[in-house]
CSV table of C-alpha atoms in Angstrom, one decimal:
chain,number,residue,atom,x,y,z
A,1,GLU,CA,-18.6,5.1,-7.5
A,2,ALA,CA,-15.0,4.2,-8.3
A,3,GLN,CA,-13.9,1.3,-6.2
A,4,VAL,CA,-11.9,-1.8,-5.6
A,5,THR,CA,-14.1,-4.6,-4.2
A,6,GLN,CA,-12.7,-7.6,-2.4
A,7,ASN,CA,-14.6,-10.7,-1.3
A,8,PRO,CA,-14.8,-12.2,1.2
A,9,ARG,CA,-14.0,-9.6,3.9
A,10,TYR,CA,-13.4,-12.2,6.5
A,11,LEU,CA,-12.7,-16.0,6.2
A,12,ILE,CA,-11.7,-18.6,8.7
A,13,THR,CA,-10.8,-21.9,7.1
A,14,VAL,CA,-8.6,-24.9,7.6
A,15,THR,CA,-5.2,-26.0,6.3
A,16,GLY,CA,-5.2,-27.4,2.8
A,17,LYS,CA,-8.7,-26.3,1.8
A,18,LYS,CA,-8.3,-24.3,-1.5
A,19,LEU,CA,-9.7,-20.8,-1.4
A,20,THR,CA,-10.0,-17.8,-3.7
A,21,VAL,CA,-10.2,-14.2,-2.7
A,22,THR,CA,-11.8,-12.1,-5.5
A,23,CYS,CA,-10.8,-8.6,-6.4
A,24,SER,CA,-12.7,-6.4,-8.9
A,25,GLN,CA,-12.2,-2.8,-10.0
A,26,ASN,CA,-14.6,-0.6,-12.0
A,27,MET,CA,-12.1,2.1,-13.0
A,28,ASN,CA,-10.7,0.4,-16.2
A,29,HIS,CA,-7.3,0.2,-14.5
A,30,GLU,CA,-4.6,-1.8,-16.2
A,31,TYR,CA,-2.4,-2.4,-13.1
A,32,MET,CA,-3.6,-4.5,-10.2
A,33,SER,CA,-1.7,-5.9,-7.2
A,34,TRP,CA,-2.1,-8.0,-4.1
A,35,TYR,CA,-0.5,-7.3,-0.8
A,36,ARG,CA,-0.4,-8.9,2.6
A,37,GLN,CA,-0.1,-6.9,5.8
A,38,ASP,CA,1.5,-8.5,8.9
A,39,PRO,CA,2.3,-6.9,12.2
A,40,GLY,CA,5.8,-5.4,12.1
A,41,LEU,CA,6.3,-6.2,8.5
A,42,GLY,CA,4.2,-3.6,6.7
A,43,LEU,CA,2.6,-4.2,3.3
A,44,ARG,CA,4.4,-6.8,1.2
A,45,GLN,CA,3.6,-7.3,-2.5
A,46,ILE,CA,2.5,-10.8,-3.4
A,47,TYR,CA,1.8,-10.6,-7.1
A,48,TYR,CA,1.0,-7.8,-9.6
A,49,SER,CA,-0.4,-7.6,-13.1
A,50,MET,CA,0.4,-5.0,-15.7
A,51,ASN,CA,-2.5,-5.9,-17.9
A,52,VAL,CA,-4.7,-8.8,-19.0
A,53,GLU,CA,-2.8,-12.1,-19.2
A,54,VAL,CA,0.3,-10.4,-17.7
A,55,THR,CA,1.2,-11.3,-14.1
A,56,ASP,CA,4.5,-11.1,-12.2
A,57,LYS,CA,5.8,-12.2,-8.8
A,58,GLY,CA,6.1,-9.6,-6.0
A,59,ASP,CA,8.2,-10.1,-2.9
A,60,VAL,CA,6.3,-12.9,-1.3
A,61,PRO,CA,4.6,-15.0,-4.0
A,62,GLU,CA,5.2,-18.5,-2.4
A,63,GLY,CA,2.0,-20.4,-1.8
A,64,TYR,CA,-0.1,-18.0,-4.0
A,65,LYS,CA,-1.4,-18.0,-7.5
A,66,VAL,CA,-3.2,-15.2,-9.5
A,67,SER,CA,-4.9,-14.9,-12.8
A,68,ARG,CA,-5.9,-11.9,-15.0
A,69,LYS,CA,-8.3,-13.1,-17.6
A,70,GLU,CA,-10.2,-9.9,-17.7
A,71,LYS,CA,-9.2,-6.3,-17.0
A,72,ARG,CA,-11.5,-5.8,-14.0
A,73,ASN,CA,-10.8,-9.0,-12.0
A,74,PHE,CA,-7.6,-10.2,-10.3
A,75,PRO,CA,-8.4,-13.2,-8.0
A,76,LEU,CA,-5.9,-14.4,-5.5
A,77,ILE,CA,-5.8,-18.2,-5.1
A,78,LEU,CA,-4.4,-20.2,-2.2
A,79,GLU,CA,-4.3,-23.8,-3.5
A,80,SER,CA,-3.3,-25.3,-0.2
A,81,PRO,CA,-3.5,-22.7,2.6
A,82,SER,CA,-1.2,-23.0,5.6
A,83,PRO,CA,-1.3,-21.2,8.9
A,84,ASN,CA,1.6,-18.9,7.9
A,85,GLN,CA,-0.8,-17.4,5.3
A,86,THR,CA,-3.0,-16.0,8.1
A,87,SER,CA,-2.9,-12.3,7.3
A,88,LEU,CA,-4.8,-9.2,6.2
A,89,TYR,CA,-4.8,-9.0,2.4
A,90,PHE,CA,-5.3,-6.0,0.2
A,91,CYS,CA,-6.0,-5.7,-3.5
A,92,ALA,CA,-5.1,-2.5,-5.2
A,93,SER,CA,-5.2,-1.0,-8.7
A,94,ARG,CA,-4.0,2.0,-10.6
A,95,THR,CA,-4.4,3.4,-14.1
A,96,GLU,CA,-1.4,1.7,-15.7
A,97,GLY,CA,1.8,-0.1,-14.9
A,98,ARG,CA,4.4,2.5,-15.5
A,99,SER,CA,2.6,5.4,-13.9
A,100,HIS,CA,3.2,8.0,-11.2
A,101,GLN,CA,-0.4,7.5,-10.1
A,102,PRO,CA,-1.1,6.1,-6.6
A,103,GLN,CA,-3.0,2.9,-6.1
A,104,HIS,CA,-6.6,2.5,-5.0
A,105,PHE,CA,-7.0,-0.1,-2.3
A,106,GLY,CA,-9.9,-2.4,-1.5
A,107,ASP,CA,-11.2,-2.7,2.0
A,108,GLY,CA,-9.1,-5.8,2.9
A,109,THR,CA,-9.7,-9.5,3.5
A,110,ARG,CA,-8.8,-11.0,6.8
A,111,LEU,CA,-7.9,-14.6,6.4
A,112,SER,CA,-7.4,-17.0,9.3
A,113,ILE,CA,-6.0,-20.4,8.4
A,114,LEU,CA,-6.3,-22.9,11.3
B,1,ILE,CA,17.0,-5.8,-2.1
B,2,LEU,CA,15.3,-2.4,-2.0
B,3,ASN,CA,14.6,-1.1,1.4
B,4,VAL,CA,12.2,1.7,2.5
B,5,GLU,CA,12.5,2.8,6.1
B,6,GLN,CA,10.1,5.0,8.0
B,7,SER,CA,10.8,6.7,11.3
B,8,PRO,CA,9.7,6.9,13.9
B,9,GLN,CA,7.7,3.7,14.0
B,10,SER,CA,5.2,5.3,16.4
B,11,LEU,CA,4.6,8.8,17.6
B,12,HIS,CA,2.4,10.4,20.2
B,13,VAL,CA,1.6,14.1,19.7
B,14,GLN,CA,-0.4,16.5,21.7
B,15,GLU,CA,-3.4,18.0,19.9
B,16,GLY,CA,-2.5,21.3,18.4
B,17,ASP,CA,1.2,20.5,18.1
B,18,SER,CA,3.0,20.1,14.8
B,19,THR,CA,5.0,17.1,13.9
B,20,ASN,CA,6.9,15.4,11.1
B,21,PHE,CA,8.3,12.0,10.2
B,22,THR,CA,10.6,10.5,7.6
B,23,CYS,CA,10.6,8.1,4.7
B,24,SER,CA,14.1,6.9,3.5
B,25,PHE,CA,14.4,5.1,0.2
B,26,PRO,CA,17.1,4.1,-2.3
B,27,SER,CA,18.6,7.2,-4.1
B,28,SER,CA,19.0,5.4,-7.4
B,29,ASN,CA,16.4,4.4,-9.9
B,30,PHE,CA,13.8,6.8,-8.4
B,31,TYR,CA,10.5,7.0,-10.3
B,32,ALA,CA,7.9,8.2,-7.7
B,33,LEU,CA,7.2,8.2,-4.0
B,34,HIS,CA,3.7,8.0,-2.6
B,35,TRP,CA,2.4,8.9,0.8
B,36,TYR,CA,-0.7,7.2,2.0
B,37,ARG,CA,-2.9,7.7,5.1
B,38,TRP,CA,-4.3,4.5,6.6
B,39,GLU,CA,-6.9,4.7,9.3
B,40,THR,CA,-7.7,1.7,11.5
B,41,ALA,CA,-10.3,-0.6,9.9
B,42,LYS,CA,-10.1,1.2,6.6
B,43,SER,CA,-7.9,0.9,3.5
B,44,PRO,CA,-4.9,3.1,2.7
B,45,GLU,CA,-5.8,6.3,0.9
B,46,ALA,CA,-3.4,8.3,-1.3
B,47,LEU,CA,-2.2,11.6,0.1
B,48,PHE,CA,0.6,12.7,-2.2
B,49,VAL,CA,2.5,11.7,-5.3
B,50,MET,CA,6.1,13.0,-5.3
B,51,THR,CA,8.0,12.7,-8.5
B,52,LEU,CA,10.6,15.5,-8.8
B,53,ASN,CA,13.6,16.3,-6.6
B,54,GLY,CA,12.6,19.3,-4.5
B,55,ASP,CA,8.9,18.6,-4.8
B,56,GLU,CA,6.7,20.1,-2.1
B,57,LYS,CA,3.1,19.1,-1.9
B,58,LYS,CA,0.4,20.4,0.4
B,59,LYS,CA,-3.1,19.4,1.4
B,60,GLY,CA,-4.6,21.5,4.1
B,61,ARG,CA,-2.4,21.1,7.2
B,62,ILE,CA,-0.4,18.3,5.8
B,63,SER,CA,2.6,18.8,3.5
B,64,ALA,CA,5.4,16.7,2.1
B,65,THR,CA,8.9,17.3,0.7
B,66,LEU,CA,11.1,15.2,-1.5
B,67,ASN,CA,14.9,14.8,-1.8
B,68,THR,CA,15.7,12.2,-4.4
B,69,LYS,CA,19.4,12.8,-4.4
B,70,GLU,CA,19.8,11.8,-0.7
B,71,GLY,CA,16.8,9.5,-0.7
B,72,TYR,CA,14.3,10.9,1.8
B,73,SER,CA,10.9,12.5,2.1
B,74,TYR,CA,9.4,14.3,5.0
B,75,LEU,CA,5.7,14.5,5.9
B,76,TYR,CA,4.7,17.4,8.1
B,77,ILE,CA,1.4,17.9,10.0
B,78,LYS,CA,0.7,21.4,11.3
B,79,GLY,CA,-1.6,21.8,14.3
B,80,SER,CA,-2.4,18.1,14.8
B,81,GLN,CA,-6.1,17.2,15.3
B,82,PRO,CA,-7.6,14.0,16.6
B,83,GLU,CA,-8.7,13.0,13.0
B,84,ASP,CA,-5.0,13.0,12.0
B,85,SER,CA,-4.5,9.8,14.1
B,86,ALA,CA,-3.6,7.1,11.6
B,87,THR,CA,-0.7,5.2,10.1
B,88,TYR,CA,1.2,7.0,7.4
B,89,LEU,CA,2.8,4.9,4.7
B,90,CYS,CA,5.3,5.8,2.1
B,91,ALA,CA,5.7,3.7,-1.0
B,92,PHE,CA,8.8,3.8,-3.3
B,93,ASN,CA,8.3,3.1,-7.0
B,94,SER,CA,11.5,2.5,-8.9
B,95,GLY,CA,9.8,2.3,-12.3
B,96,ASP,CA,10.2,-1.4,-12.7
B,97,ASP,CA,6.5,-1.9,-11.7
B,98,LYS,CA,7.2,-3.2,-8.2
B,99,ILE,CA,6.3,-1.0,-5.3
B,100,ILE,CA,8.0,-1.2,-2.0
B,101,PHE,CA,6.1,0.1,1.1
B,102,GLY,CA,7.7,1.3,4.3
B,103,LYS,CA,6.3,-0.2,7.6
B,104,GLY,CA,4.6,3.0,8.4
B,105,THR,CA,4.6,5.6,11.1
B,106,ARG,CA,1.7,5.2,13.5
B,107,LEU,CA,0.6,8.6,14.7
B,108,HIS,CA,-1.5,9.1,17.9
B,109,ILE,CA,-2.9,12.5,18.7
B,110,LEU,CA,-3.5,13.0,22.4
B,111,PRO,CA,-6.4,15.2,23.4
């Protein structure tokens, strides 16, 4: 089954404790992206990747890092999480960067930073 | 800064009634517009990909139109059913690989 898998689905942690949210897709998609969803603000893009070893900042990259060492994986790293990063996070992928195709979304990761 | 606006923010519709809502986007540098349906506790799912001015797409009771010259797209739902309750998102793609989402229209179907 074609899917985007995020882990963990839920996490409560404390300020400053490094965490990684993993994202994996099994569709051989080139383009992958991370979004955060906050009430009243909609989905905002954090980082995206056009292909392996190619990553770019989205609209709200501060406080986040990503890597794309393999095509299928695109982890989101919070080196020193802060309470303002409490949010619902979605990973998404699509066939290629410059494409009309829509994105496939993971099920979301709800992060609470205390 | 690219801005994508959706209106209304929230909508209550009686079951059986038809409804529509709007997505406004920049009229320059248009590449594609996507509509997504996002049910509570699930992830957004693609409904339509709109690429050409004048495009009309239809899936069952849901349809969408596109006007790239004036920068808007309408989503129509005919004969609303309880299962149509969801948030409907539009996403503007200007071809530079960034995708800008609107804040969504939250649709509630009243029995």
